Short mmCIF file of C-alpha atoms in Angstrom, two decimals:
data_model
loop_
_atom_site.label_atom_id
_atom_site.label_comp_id
_atom_site.label_asym_id
_atom_site.label_seq_id
_atom_site.Cartn_x
_atom_site.Cartn_y
_atom_site.Cartn_z
CA UNK A 1033 34.41 -39.83 45.23
CA UNK A 1034 32.31 -39.05 48.31
CA UNK A 1035 28.60 -38.49 47.95
CA UNK A 1036 29.09 -34.84 49.02
CA UNK A 1037 31.67 -34.26 46.30
CA UNK A 1038 29.43 -35.88 43.70
CA UNK A 1039 26.50 -33.71 44.71
CA UNK A 1040 28.72 -30.65 44.59
CA UNK A 1041 29.89 -31.69 41.14
CA UNK A 1042 26.31 -32.14 39.93
CA UNK A 1043 25.34 -28.78 41.39
CA UNK A 1044 28.28 -27.12 39.71
CA UNK A 1045 27.32 -28.68 36.41
CA UNK A 1046 23.72 -27.55 36.90
CA UNK A 1047 24.87 -24.01 37.64
CA UNK A 1048 26.97 -24.05 34.52
CA UNK A 1049 24.06 -25.27 32.43
CA UNK A 1050 21.89 -22.54 33.92
CA UNK A 1051 24.42 -19.86 33.10
CA UNK A 1052 24.77 -21.28 29.61
CA UNK A 1053 20.99 -21.23 29.17
CA UNK A 1054 20.86 -17.64 30.38
CA UNK A 1055 23.56 -16.65 27.89
CA UNK A 1056 21.62 -18.46 25.17
CA UNK A 1057 18.43 -16.63 26.13
CA UNK A 1058 20.26 -13.32 25.80
CA UNK A 1059 21.19 -14.20 22.26
CA UNK A 1060 17.64 -15.31 21.43
CA UNK A 1061 15.36 -12.96 19.51
CA UNK A 1062 11.72 -12.24 20.24
CA UNK A 1063 10.75 -14.03 17.05
CA UNK A 1064 12.63 -17.17 18.13
CA UNK A 1065 10.97 -17.17 21.55
CA UNK A 1066 7.61 -16.70 19.85
CA UNK A 1067 8.31 -19.61 17.52
CA UNK A 1068 8.78 -21.94 20.50
CA UNK A 1069 5.52 -20.60 22.06
CA UNK A 1070 7.23 -18.78 24.95
CA UNK A 1071 5.06 -15.69 24.65
CA UNK A 1072 6.21 -14.09 27.91
CA UNK A 1073 9.85 -14.30 26.79
CA UNK A 1074 8.89 -13.12 23.30
CA UNK A 1075 7.08 -10.09 24.72
CA UNK A 1076 10.06 -9.18 26.91
CA UNK A 1077 12.56 -9.57 24.07
CA UNK A 1078 10.34 -7.71 21.64
CA UNK A 1079 9.99 -4.84 24.13
CA UNK A 1080 13.79 -4.50 24.15
CA UNK A 1081 13.99 -4.77 20.37
CA UNK A 1082 11.13 -2.29 19.92
CA UNK A 1083 12.88 0.21 22.19
CA UNK A 1084 15.91 -0.15 19.89
CA UNK A 1085 13.66 0.69 16.93
CA UNK A 1086 12.70 -2.69 15.42
CA UNK A 1087 9.44 -2.47 13.49
CA UNK A 1088 9.12 -6.28 13.42
CA UNK A 1089 9.31 -6.30 17.23
CA UNK A 1090 6.56 -3.65 17.46
CA UNK A 1091 4.47 -5.78 15.11
CA UNK A 1092 5.11 -8.82 17.34
CA UNK A 1093 3.97 -6.91 20.43
CA UNK A 1094 0.85 -5.99 18.48
CA UNK A 1095 0.22 -9.68 17.75
CA UNK A 1096 0.59 -10.59 21.41
CA UNK A 1097 -2.12 -8.14 22.44
CA UNK A 1098 -4.23 -8.91 19.35
CA UNK A 1099 -4.29 -12.65 20.07
CA UNK A 1100 -4.18 -12.41 23.85
CA UNK A 1101 -1.06 -14.53 24.20
CA UNK A 1102 -0.34 -14.68 27.94
CA UNK A 1103 -1.96 -11.25 28.34
CA UNK A 1104 -5.60 -10.16 28.08
CA UNK A 1105 -6.75 -9.70 24.52
CA UNK A 1106 -6.68 -5.95 23.81
CA UNK A 1107 -7.48 -4.74 20.31
CA UNK A 1108 -6.83 -1.08 21.13
CA UNK A 1109 -3.36 -1.87 22.47
CA UNK A 1110 -2.66 -4.11 19.48
CA UNK A 1111 -3.67 -1.25 17.21
CA UNK A 1112 -1.20 1.10 18.94
CA UNK A 1113 1.70 -1.32 18.40
CA UNK A 1114 0.69 -2.09 14.82
CA UNK A 1115 0.48 1.64 14.18
CA UNK A 1116 3.98 2.24 15.51
CA UNK A 1117 5.37 -0.48 13.23
CA UNK A 1118 3.25 0.84 10.35
CA UNK A 1119 4.71 4.32 10.76
CA UNK A 1120 8.16 2.73 10.45
CA UNK A 1121 7.15 1.48 7.01
CA UNK A 1122 6.50 -2.19 7.89
CA UNK A 1123 4.04 -3.52 5.30
CA UNK A 1124 2.41 -6.28 7.37
CA UNK A 1125 1.69 -3.84 10.18
CA UNK A 1126 0.34 -1.28 7.72
CA UNK A 1127 -2.03 -3.93 6.39
CA UNK A 1128 -3.25 -4.85 9.89
CA UNK A 1129 -3.80 -1.19 10.76
CA UNK A 1130 -5.85 -0.86 7.58
CA UNK A 1131 -7.94 -3.97 8.31
CA UNK A 1132 -8.66 -2.78 11.85
CA UNK A 1133 -9.73 0.65 10.57
CA UNK A 1134 -11.75 -1.07 7.83
CA UNK A 1135 -13.59 -3.28 10.34
CA UNK A 1136 -13.65 -0.86 13.28
CA UNK A 1137 -11.62 -3.19 15.51
CA UNK A 1138 -9.89 -1.43 18.40
CA UNK A 1139 -10.56 1.94 16.75
CA UNK A 1140 -13.59 3.70 15.31
CA UNK A 1141 -14.26 2.51 11.76
CA UNK A 1142 -12.81 4.83 9.10
CA UNK A 1143 -12.67 3.82 5.46
CA UNK A 1144 -10.68 6.90 4.35
CA UNK A 1145 -8.01 6.14 6.96
CA UNK A 1146 -8.08 2.43 6.07
CA UNK A 1147 -7.56 3.37 2.41
CA UNK A 1148 -4.37 5.30 3.20
CA UNK A 1149 -2.85 2.38 5.13
CA UNK A 1150 -3.93 -0.17 2.53
CA UNK A 1151 -2.19 2.06 -0.03
CA UNK A 1152 1.05 2.31 1.96
CA UNK A 1153 1.10 -1.48 2.43
CA UNK A 1154 0.23 -1.91 -1.26
CA UNK A 1155 3.17 0.32 -2.21
CA UNK A 1156 5.36 -1.98 -0.12
CA UNK A 1157 4.19 -4.95 -2.20
CA UNK A 1158 1.53 -6.40 0.14
CA UNK A 1159 -0.81 -8.36 -2.16
CA UNK A 1160 -3.85 -8.51 0.11
CA UNK A 1161 -3.53 -4.77 0.68
CA UNK A 1162 -3.42 -4.28 -3.10
CA UNK A 1163 -6.54 -6.42 -3.41
CA UNK A 1164 -8.48 -4.51 -0.74
CA UNK A 1165 -7.35 -1.16 -2.14
CA UNK A 1166 -8.65 -2.29 -5.53
CA UNK A 1167 -11.99 -3.15 -3.94
CA UNK A 1168 -12.21 0.27 -2.27
CA UNK A 1169 -11.56 2.02 -5.60
CA UNK A 1170 -14.04 -0.27 -7.39
CA UNK A 1171 -16.78 0.55 -4.92
CA UNK A 1172 -15.82 4.15 -4.15
CA UNK A 1173 -15.50 3.27 -0.46
CA UNK A 1174 -13.44 5.85 1.45
CA UNK A 1175 -11.95 6.93 -1.89
CA UNK A 1176 -13.33 8.39 -5.11
CA UNK A 1177 -14.71 5.61 -7.28
CA UNK A 1178 -12.09 4.90 -9.94
CA UNK A 1179 -12.27 1.81 -12.15
CA UNK A 1180 -8.82 2.59 -13.60
CA UNK A 1181 -7.16 2.50 -10.18
CA UNK A 1182 -9.25 -0.54 -9.18
CA UNK A 1183 -7.95 -2.27 -12.32
CA UNK A 1184 -4.38 -1.25 -11.57
CA UNK A 1185 -4.39 -2.51 -7.97
CA UNK A 1186 -6.35 -5.69 -8.67
CA UNK A 1187 -3.85 -6.35 -11.45
CA UNK A 1188 -0.96 -6.05 -9.01
CA UNK A 1189 -2.77 -8.28 -6.48
CA UNK A 1190 -3.47 -10.75 -9.29
CA UNK A 1191 0.23 -11.63 -9.39
CA UNK A 1192 -0.49 -13.64 -6.24
CA UNK A 1193 -4.25 -13.83 -5.67
CA UNK A 1194 -6.49 -15.71 -8.14
CA UNK A 1195 -9.58 -13.87 -6.87
CA UNK A 1196 -8.07 -10.59 -8.05
CA UNK A 1197 -7.75 -11.95 -11.58
CA UNK A 1198 -11.41 -13.04 -11.49
CA UNK A 1199 -12.42 -9.54 -10.39
CA UNK A 1200 -10.58 -8.00 -13.31
CA UNK A 1201 -12.73 -10.01 -15.67
CA UNK A 1202 -15.97 -8.49 -14.38
CA UNK A 1203 -14.78 -4.97 -13.47
CA UNK A 1204 -16.86 -2.34 -15.26
CA UNK A 1205 -14.81 0.39 -16.98
CA UNK A 1206 -15.10 4.01 -15.85
CA UNK A 1207 -17.99 5.90 -17.44
CA UNK A 1208 -16.94 8.68 -19.80
CA UNK A 1209 -18.90 11.22 -17.73
CA UNK A 1210 -16.83 10.33 -14.64
CA UNK A 1211 -13.51 11.15 -16.26
CA UNK A 1212 -12.05 14.49 -15.20
CA UNK A 1213 -8.71 16.17 -15.66
CA UNK A 1214 -7.68 17.32 -12.19
CA UNK A 1215 -4.64 17.31 -9.94
CA UNK A 1216 -4.53 14.20 -7.71
CA UNK A 1217 -5.33 14.60 -4.01
CA UNK A 1218 -2.37 13.87 -1.74
CA UNK A 1219 -3.22 11.38 1.03
CA UNK A 1220 0.21 10.69 2.54
CA UNK A 1221 3.83 11.65 2.04
CA UNK A 1222 6.08 10.05 4.63
CA UNK A 1223 9.79 9.54 4.91
CA UNK A 1224 10.36 6.42 7.00
CA UNK A 1225 13.31 4.34 8.19
CA UNK A 1226 16.90 5.50 8.43
CA UNK A 1227 20.19 5.13 6.60
CA UNK A 1228 20.25 2.48 3.88
CA UNK A 1229 16.64 1.52 4.65
CA UNK A 1230 15.24 5.03 4.37
CA UNK A 1231 12.34 5.32 1.95
CA UNK A 1232 9.47 7.57 0.97
CA UNK A 1233 5.89 6.27 0.99
CA UNK A 1234 3.73 8.46 -1.22
CA UNK A 1235 -0.02 8.10 -1.60
CA UNK A 1236 -2.62 10.02 -3.56
CA UNK A 1237 -6.08 9.48 -4.97
CA UNK A 1238 -8.02 10.72 -7.96
CA UNK A 1239 -11.20 10.20 -9.91
CA UNK A 1240 -10.65 8.55 -13.32
CA UNK A 1241 -8.74 10.79 -15.74
CA UNK A 1242 -8.64 10.79 -19.55
CA UNK A 1243 -7.58 7.34 -20.86
CA UNK A 1244 -4.19 8.58 -22.14
CA UNK A 1245 -3.30 10.47 -18.96
CA UNK A 1246 -0.89 9.11 -16.36
CA UNK A 1247 0.36 10.25 -13.00
CA UNK A 1248 3.82 11.74 -12.78
CA UNK A 1249 5.57 11.32 -9.44
CA UNK A 1250 8.52 13.68 -8.99
CA UNK A 1251 10.96 13.69 -6.10
CA UNK A 1252 13.65 16.35 -5.83
CA UNK A 1253 16.61 16.74 -3.53
CA UNK A 1254 16.52 20.29 -2.20
CA UNK A 1255 19.60 22.51 -2.50
CA UNK A 1256 22.15 21.93 0.25
CA UNK A 1257 24.13 24.71 2.00
CA UNK A 1258 25.70 26.99 -0.62
CA UNK A 1259 23.64 25.46 -3.46
CA UNK A 1260 20.97 27.39 -5.33
CA UNK A 1261 19.47 24.54 -7.27
CA UNK A 1262 18.25 21.11 -6.27
CA UNK A 1263 18.20 17.98 -8.39
CA UNK A 1264 15.45 15.72 -9.65
CA UNK A 1265 16.06 12.26 -8.18
CA UNK A 1266 12.89 10.58 -9.44
CA UNK A 1267 10.46 11.34 -12.27
CA UNK A 1268 8.18 8.37 -12.58
CA UNK A 1269 5.25 8.08 -14.97
CA UNK A 1270 2.81 5.67 -13.33
CA UNK A 1271 -0.76 4.38 -13.28
CA UNK A 1272 -0.46 3.56 -9.55
CA UNK A 1273 -1.83 5.75 -6.76
CA UNK A 1274 0.93 4.91 -4.28
CA UNK A 1275 4.65 4.33 -4.52
CA UNK A 1276 7.51 3.38 -2.29
CA UNK A 1277 10.79 5.03 -3.31
CA UNK A 1278 14.11 4.20 -1.62
CA UNK A 1279 15.84 7.43 -0.55
CA UNK A 1280 18.99 6.37 1.26
CA UNK A 1281 21.16 9.29 0.08
CA UNK A 1282 21.32 12.01 2.72
CA UNK A 1283 19.63 15.32 2.08
CA UNK A 1284 16.30 17.09 2.27
CA UNK A 1285 13.64 16.11 -0.23
CA UNK A 1286 10.38 17.41 -1.65
CA UNK A 1287 7.83 15.73 -3.90
CA UNK A 1288 4.75 16.32 -5.93
CA UNK A 1289 2.34 14.35 -8.06
CA UNK A 1290 0.62 15.48 -11.23
CA UNK A 1291 -1.84 14.15 -13.74
CA UNK A 1292 -0.12 14.42 -17.11
CA UNK A 1293 -1.50 14.07 -20.64
CA UNK A 1294 1.49 14.55 -22.96
CA UNK A 1295 -0.58 14.16 -26.14
CA UNK A 1296 -2.86 17.00 -25.04
CA UNK A 1297 0.18 18.97 -23.76
CA UNK A 1298 -1.38 19.55 -20.39
CA UNK A 1299 -0.87 18.66 -16.77
CA UNK A 1300 -2.45 19.35 -13.37
CA UNK A 1301 0.07 19.40 -10.54
CA UNK A 1302 -0.19 19.43 -6.80
CA UNK A 1303 2.17 21.98 -5.19
CA UNK A 1304 5.58 20.70 -4.14
CA UNK A 1305 5.72 19.64 -0.53
CA UNK A 1306 8.51 18.79 1.84
CA UNK A 1307 8.91 15.16 2.74
CA UNK A 1308 8.17 14.83 6.44
CA UNK A 1309 10.84 16.10 8.76
CA UNK A 1310 12.16 18.67 6.29
CA UNK A 1311 9.49 21.34 6.76
CA UNK A 1312 10.19 24.40 8.86
CA UNK A 1313 11.66 27.85 8.57
CA UNK A 1314 15.19 26.61 7.87
CA UNK A 1315 14.07 24.33 5.03
CA UNK A 1316 15.23 25.34 1.54
CA UNK A 1317 12.66 26.94 -0.74
CA UNK A 1318 10.66 24.73 -3.06
CA UNK A 1319 11.14 25.22 -6.82
CA UNK A 1320 8.95 27.81 -8.57
CA UNK A 1321 9.83 26.24 -11.90
CA UNK A 1322 12.80 24.78 -13.73
CA UNK A 1323 14.95 26.14 -16.50
CA UNK A 1324 17.32 24.03 -18.55
CA UNK A 1325 19.94 26.05 -20.45
CA UNK A 1326 21.40 24.20 -23.46
CA UNK A 1327 24.75 25.50 -24.64
CA UNK A 1328 27.09 24.13 -27.29
CA UNK A 1329 30.61 23.40 -26.06
CA UNK A 1330 32.48 25.84 -28.34
CA UNK A 1331 30.00 28.68 -27.82
CA UNK A 1332 31.90 30.75 -25.22
CA UNK A 1333 29.56 33.71 -25.39
CA UNK A 1334 26.51 31.53 -24.76
CA UNK A 1335 28.31 29.78 -21.92
CA UNK A 1336 29.03 33.12 -20.29
CA UNK A 1337 25.44 34.27 -20.75
CA UNK A 1338 24.17 30.96 -19.33
CA UNK A 1339 26.08 31.52 -16.09
CA UNK A 1340 24.70 35.06 -15.80
CA UNK A 1341 21.15 33.90 -16.50
CA UNK A 1342 21.47 31.05 -14.02
CA UNK A 1343 22.17 33.58 -11.27
CA UNK A 1344 19.18 35.72 -12.20
CA UNK A 1345 16.77 32.82 -12.57
CA UNK A 1346 17.89 31.40 -9.24
CA UNK A 1347 17.13 34.79 -7.65
CA UNK A 1348 13.60 34.40 -9.01
CA UNK A 1349 13.23 30.98 -7.34
CA UNK A 1350 13.75 28.89 -10.47
CA UNK A 1351 15.99 25.85 -10.52
CA UNK A 1352 18.57 26.02 -13.31
CA UNK A 1353 20.60 23.34 -15.05
CA UNK A 1354 23.21 24.06 -17.71
CA UNK A 1355 23.56 21.17 -20.17
CA UNK A 1356 25.61 20.65 -23.34
CA UNK A 1357 23.58 21.16 -26.54
CA UNK A 1358 23.73 18.36 -29.10
CA UNK A 1359 22.15 20.18 -32.02
CA UNK A 1360 23.49 22.79 -34.48
CA UNK A 1361 20.86 25.45 -33.80
CA UNK A 1362 21.70 28.90 -35.15
CA UNK A 1363 19.27 30.93 -33.07
CA UNK A 1364 18.25 31.10 -29.44
CA UNK A 1365 14.90 29.48 -28.61
CA UNK A 1366 12.64 29.04 -25.58
CA UNK A 1367 10.48 25.94 -25.58
CA UNK A 1368 8.12 24.09 -23.24
CA UNK A 1369 6.08 20.91 -23.48
CA UNK A 1370 2.82 21.79 -21.66
CA UNK A 1371 0.42 24.64 -22.37
CA UNK A 1372 0.04 25.10 -18.59
CA UNK A 1373 3.63 26.46 -18.60
CA UNK A 1374 2.94 29.19 -21.19
CA UNK A 1375 3.11 32.04 -18.67
CA UNK A 1376 6.35 30.84 -17.10
CA UNK A 1377 7.90 30.34 -20.54
CA UNK A 1378 6.84 33.83 -21.60
CA UNK A 1379 8.48 35.34 -18.53
CA UNK A 1380 11.69 33.41 -19.22
CA UNK A 1381 11.72 34.50 -22.88
CA UNK A 1382 11.11 38.10 -21.91
CA UNK A 1383 14.14 37.99 -19.69
CA UNK A 1384 16.50 36.98 -22.51
CA UNK A 1385 18.43 39.73 -24.32
CA UNK A 1386 17.02 39.28 -27.83
CA UNK A 1387 13.66 37.55 -27.31
CA UNK A 1388 10.20 38.70 -26.28
CA UNK A 1389 7.42 36.93 -24.42
CA UNK A 1390 5.80 35.90 -27.73
CA UNK A 1391 8.90 33.92 -28.76
CA UNK A 1392 8.29 31.05 -26.31
CA UNK A 1393 7.22 27.98 -28.30
CA UNK A 1394 4.93 25.18 -27.21
CA UNK A 1395 6.84 22.06 -28.31
CA UNK A 1396 5.42 18.85 -26.81
CA UNK A 1397 7.98 16.78 -28.75
CA UNK A 1398 10.91 18.00 -26.61
CA UNK A 1399 9.73 15.86 -23.69
CA UNK A 1400 10.33 18.57 -21.09
CA UNK A 1401 8.97 17.98 -17.60
CA UNK A 1402 5.91 19.85 -16.34
CA UNK A 1403 7.13 23.25 -15.15
CA UNK A 1404 10.39 22.94 -17.11
CA UNK A 1405 11.40 25.56 -19.67
CA UNK A 1406 14.16 24.61 -22.11
CA UNK A 1407 16.30 27.48 -23.38
CA UNK A 1408 18.69 26.81 -26.27
CA UNK A 1409 21.24 29.60 -26.05
CA UNK A 1410 23.21 30.59 -29.16
CA UNK A 1411 25.81 33.33 -28.81
CA UNK A 1412 25.46 36.20 -26.42
CA UNK A 1413 26.22 39.87 -25.89
CA UNK A 1414 29.56 40.74 -27.60
CA UNK A 1415 30.83 42.58 -24.58
CA UNK A 1416 30.45 40.63 -21.33
CA UNK A 1417 28.87 42.96 -18.81
CA UNK A 1418 31.30 44.09 -16.12
CA UNK B 558 -33.07 -37.19 9.29
CA UNK B 559 -29.90 -38.62 10.67
CA UNK B 560 -28.61 -37.21 13.95
CA UNK B 561 -25.72 -34.79 14.22
CA UNK B 562 -23.08 -35.67 11.73
CA UNK B 563 -20.36 -33.40 10.67
CA UNK B 564 -17.07 -33.57 8.95
CA UNK B 565 -14.56 -31.38 10.65
CA UNK B 566 -11.33 -30.83 8.90
CA UNK B 567 -8.80 -28.78 10.79
CA UNK B 568 -6.16 -27.96 8.26
CA UNK B 569 -2.55 -28.44 9.22
CA UNK B 570 -2.44 -25.37 11.41
CA UNK B 571 0.91 -24.04 12.47
CA UNK B 572 1.16 -25.37 15.98
CA UNK B 573 2.28 -22.19 17.67
CA UNK B 574 -0.84 -20.19 17.04
CA UNK B 575 -3.42 -22.96 17.11
CA UNK B 576 -3.59 -23.23 20.89
CA UNK B 577 -3.30 -19.52 21.36
CA UNK B 578 -6.13 -18.82 19.00
CA UNK B 579 -8.27 -21.46 20.68
CA UNK B 580 -7.67 -19.70 24.00
CA UNK B 581 -8.52 -16.38 22.46
CA UNK B 582 -11.71 -17.89 21.11
CA UNK B 583 -13.28 -17.60 24.53
CA UNK B 584 -13.15 -13.86 24.12
CA UNK B 585 -16.05 -12.39 22.23
CA UNK B 586 -15.33 -11.80 18.57
CA UNK B 587 -14.54 -8.15 18.14
CA UNK B 588 -15.49 -7.80 14.52
CA UNK B 589 -18.90 -6.89 13.24
CA UNK B 590 -20.91 -8.48 11.65
CA UNK B 591 -20.99 -11.73 13.60
CA UNK B 592 -21.23 -13.97 10.57
CA UNK B 593 -21.48 -13.84 6.81
CA UNK B 594 -23.55 -16.10 4.58
CA UNK B 595 -23.00 -17.31 1.04
CA UNK B 596 -26.11 -18.69 -0.70
CA UNK B 597 -26.26 -21.45 -3.33
CA UNK B 598 -28.55 -22.68 -6.07
CA UNK B 599 -30.35 -25.98 -5.57
CA UNK B 600 -27.92 -28.88 -5.95
CA UNK B 601 -25.00 -26.56 -6.73
CA UNK B 602 -21.72 -26.11 -4.90
CA UNK B 603 -20.49 -23.26 -7.14
CA UNK B 604 -20.16 -19.79 -5.60
CA UNK B 605 -22.27 -17.50 -7.79
CA UNK B 606 -20.81 -14.24 -9.05
CA UNK B 607 -23.22 -12.18 -6.95
CA UNK B 608 -21.93 -13.90 -3.80
CA UNK B 609 -18.28 -12.96 -4.40
CA UNK B 610 -18.74 -9.61 -2.64
CA UNK B 611 -19.50 -11.50 0.58
CA UNK B 612 -16.24 -13.42 0.22
CA UNK B 613 -14.44 -10.09 -0.21
CA UNK B 614 -16.16 -8.77 2.90
CA UNK B 615 -14.99 -11.81 4.87
CA UNK B 616 -11.43 -11.53 3.54
CA UNK B 617 -11.33 -7.88 4.58
CA UNK B 618 -11.74 -8.93 8.22
CA UNK B 619 -8.68 -11.14 8.21
CA UNK B 620 -5.45 -9.63 9.54
CA UNK B 621 -1.87 -10.77 9.00
CA UNK B 622 -0.49 -12.85 11.84
CA UNK B 623 -3.68 -14.93 11.92
CA UNK B 624 -5.62 -13.24 14.69
CA UNK B 625 -8.74 -15.19 13.78
CA UNK B 626 -9.73 -18.61 12.53
CA UNK B 627 -12.50 -18.68 9.99
CA UNK B 628 -15.01 -21.48 10.31
CA UNK B 629 -16.65 -22.27 7.02
CA UNK B 630 -19.73 -24.41 7.58
CA UNK B 631 -21.87 -25.71 4.73
CA UNK B 632 -25.54 -26.67 4.91
CA UNK B 633 -27.89 -28.25 2.37
CA UNK B 634 -31.67 -28.19 2.27
CA UNK B 635 -33.65 -31.40 2.66
CA UNK B 636 -34.27 -32.06 -1.03
CA UNK B 637 -32.76 -35.45 -1.87
CA UNK B 638 -31.10 -38.16 0.20
CA UNK B 639 -29.26 -37.23 3.41
CA UNK B 640 -26.00 -38.82 2.25
CA UNK B 641 -26.00 -36.70 -0.87
CA UNK B 642 -26.80 -33.56 1.10
CA UNK B 643 -23.97 -34.13 3.54
CA UNK B 644 -21.53 -34.44 0.63
CA UNK B 645 -23.06 -31.36 -1.00
CA UNK B 646 -22.72 -29.31 2.18
CA UNK B 647 -19.04 -30.26 2.37
CA UNK B 648 -18.47 -29.30 -1.27
CA UNK B 649 -20.15 -25.95 -0.66
CA UNK B 650 -17.96 -25.26 2.37
CA UNK B 651 -14.88 -26.28 0.38
CA UNK B 652 -15.84 -23.92 -2.45
CA UNK B 653 -16.13 -21.03 -0.01
CA UNK B 654 -12.83 -21.97 1.66
CA UNK B 655 -11.18 -22.04 -1.78
CA UNK B 656 -12.62 -18.58 -2.48
CA UNK B 657 -11.09 -17.28 0.74
CA UNK B 658 -7.74 -18.94 -0.05
CA UNK B 659 -7.85 -17.26 -3.48
CA UNK B 660 -8.01 -14.00 -1.54
CA UNK B 661 -4.80 -14.78 0.32
CA UNK B 662 -6.25 -16.23 3.53
CA UNK B 663 -3.83 -18.98 4.63
CA UNK B 664 -5.50 -22.40 4.32
CA UNK B 665 -4.18 -23.25 7.78
CA UNK B 666 -6.52 -20.67 9.25
CA UNK B 667 -9.69 -22.11 7.72
CA UNK B 668 -11.81 -24.79 9.32
CA UNK B 669 -14.06 -26.49 6.81
CA UNK B 670 -17.20 -28.10 8.15
CA UNK B 671 -20.08 -29.93 6.42
CA UNK B 672 -23.35 -30.11 8.32
CA UNK B 673 -25.60 -31.77 5.74
CA UNK B 674 -29.15 -31.45 7.05
CA UNK B 675 -28.16 -31.78 10.67
CA UNK B 676 -28.22 -28.13 11.69
CA UNK B 677 -30.62 -26.40 9.36
CA UNK B 678 -30.93 -22.63 9.38
CA UNK B 679 -34.68 -23.05 8.91
CA UNK B 680 -36.31 -26.24 10.17
CA UNK B 681 -38.29 -27.98 7.44
CA UNK B 682 -39.61 -31.43 6.69
CA UNK B 683 -37.96 -33.75 4.18
CA UNK B 684 -37.77 -32.74 0.51
CA UNK B 685 -38.38 -29.05 1.12
CA UNK B 686 -36.45 -26.64 -1.11
CA UNK B 687 -35.48 -23.83 1.27
CA UNK B 688 -33.04 -21.15 0.01
CA UNK B 689 -32.01 -20.22 3.57
CA UNK B 690 -30.78 -23.78 3.98
CA UNK B 691 -28.58 -23.76 0.88
CA UNK B 692 -25.91 -21.76 2.59
CA UNK B 693 -22.38 -21.60 3.84
CA UNK B 694 -21.93 -19.61 7.01
CA UNK B 695 -18.58 -17.99 7.74
CA UNK B 696 -17.92 -17.32 11.40
CA UNK B 697 -14.70 -16.54 13.17
CA UNK B 698 -13.16 -16.50 16.58
#
């Protein structure tokens, strides 16, 4: 082989190798480029991935500006990227946003804002966020002081962090005079992600409540086109002040949080609110209250009446469910589990053919939800109305 | 007093960020305050309960993705032999580093340093009990 041919062959091989390397680079991810310390390539790849919606890529771009990797160090720019990833529900980014707000790095210091992002990261299982949130509640920094919530979050952090377990040992309990029965304050209600990964991140705060009281987190799917009644998709009794709830099923959702003391038959609820993106004039109405109609299978008259009542209650903005009754009751009854629902129950009872407002019974043992009135229908008008 | 002696232990840092962070170190630290101090009883390397809040404060400055390296430097006052004080300063720094690790700070991001009597916060003669010199200083870059 002539020298020229050999050189040509080598050049051809080099060109092939180059093309192969270029193809390989296309397949590489920003994280892989970062791992081999090619920060310029990582930044470029992450920019493409971020444009396609990757929260991890946005977080990576935040790191590059935060650390000054091949670019000038820029805390404000890092904060903007972290914030974008945080708003997508990425826990590590939420934690970094919180730390930067906590320390005043790249943004003005704000403990209340830091608390919200610590809480969202904590709801996503971030242990250091849980720890810091516990500290904020213990000290009343940016949040109402609440030893119960400090204990809860330090307990969660203690699954991974020994220092959290030490804190629990010396945490002073809430003073009796601090305990109040009040509706929690909503700090964040966000619907993030899409499709299978869609989830709600819900955050509230509160001063310490009575020892037996718990929060109740309720999420409802709002009625779709042609429906009059939505459905409860989550009713979660909790001692946490933040939760992440997967919500992959399509539909519009609303939520609320209450402080509930079943033994004292009372609750204090925040109003229902749309989960972000579902507000607006076209959004379905939020429930005014809920009525559950219990009807025995063979009771045709009651079944007929139930359908009529369902229409009327729906007109009044109540959500109605008709369920099979399992008991052998011989008379119609109207019951509710919380004294705060007395007025609503009285109005429901008044509406029934044979009962008056005074017939509604407070019955904590029936385990009805706050705002839920349970009507056991027996029989009905002999002649169905035309 | 013996001249400058220190024990520097750079933990097995993940290679990718080590250089980067060192480069970033030339930039001024953006967090306030500039350092935090943990104080000790005479002869003791145990972090007292009332000093735990300072460890929490330090941990609250540390972001995910290791933007900063924490340098944990122990000092001892001049009471007792120099050799003993060097060892004591190391044990103090290690106790503080362990406290930070218990708060979820990756060990790879902590540099533990014992200064003995070589870089006193407050200059004193030998055998002077000085609380300001029984200290671990946490700085970062």
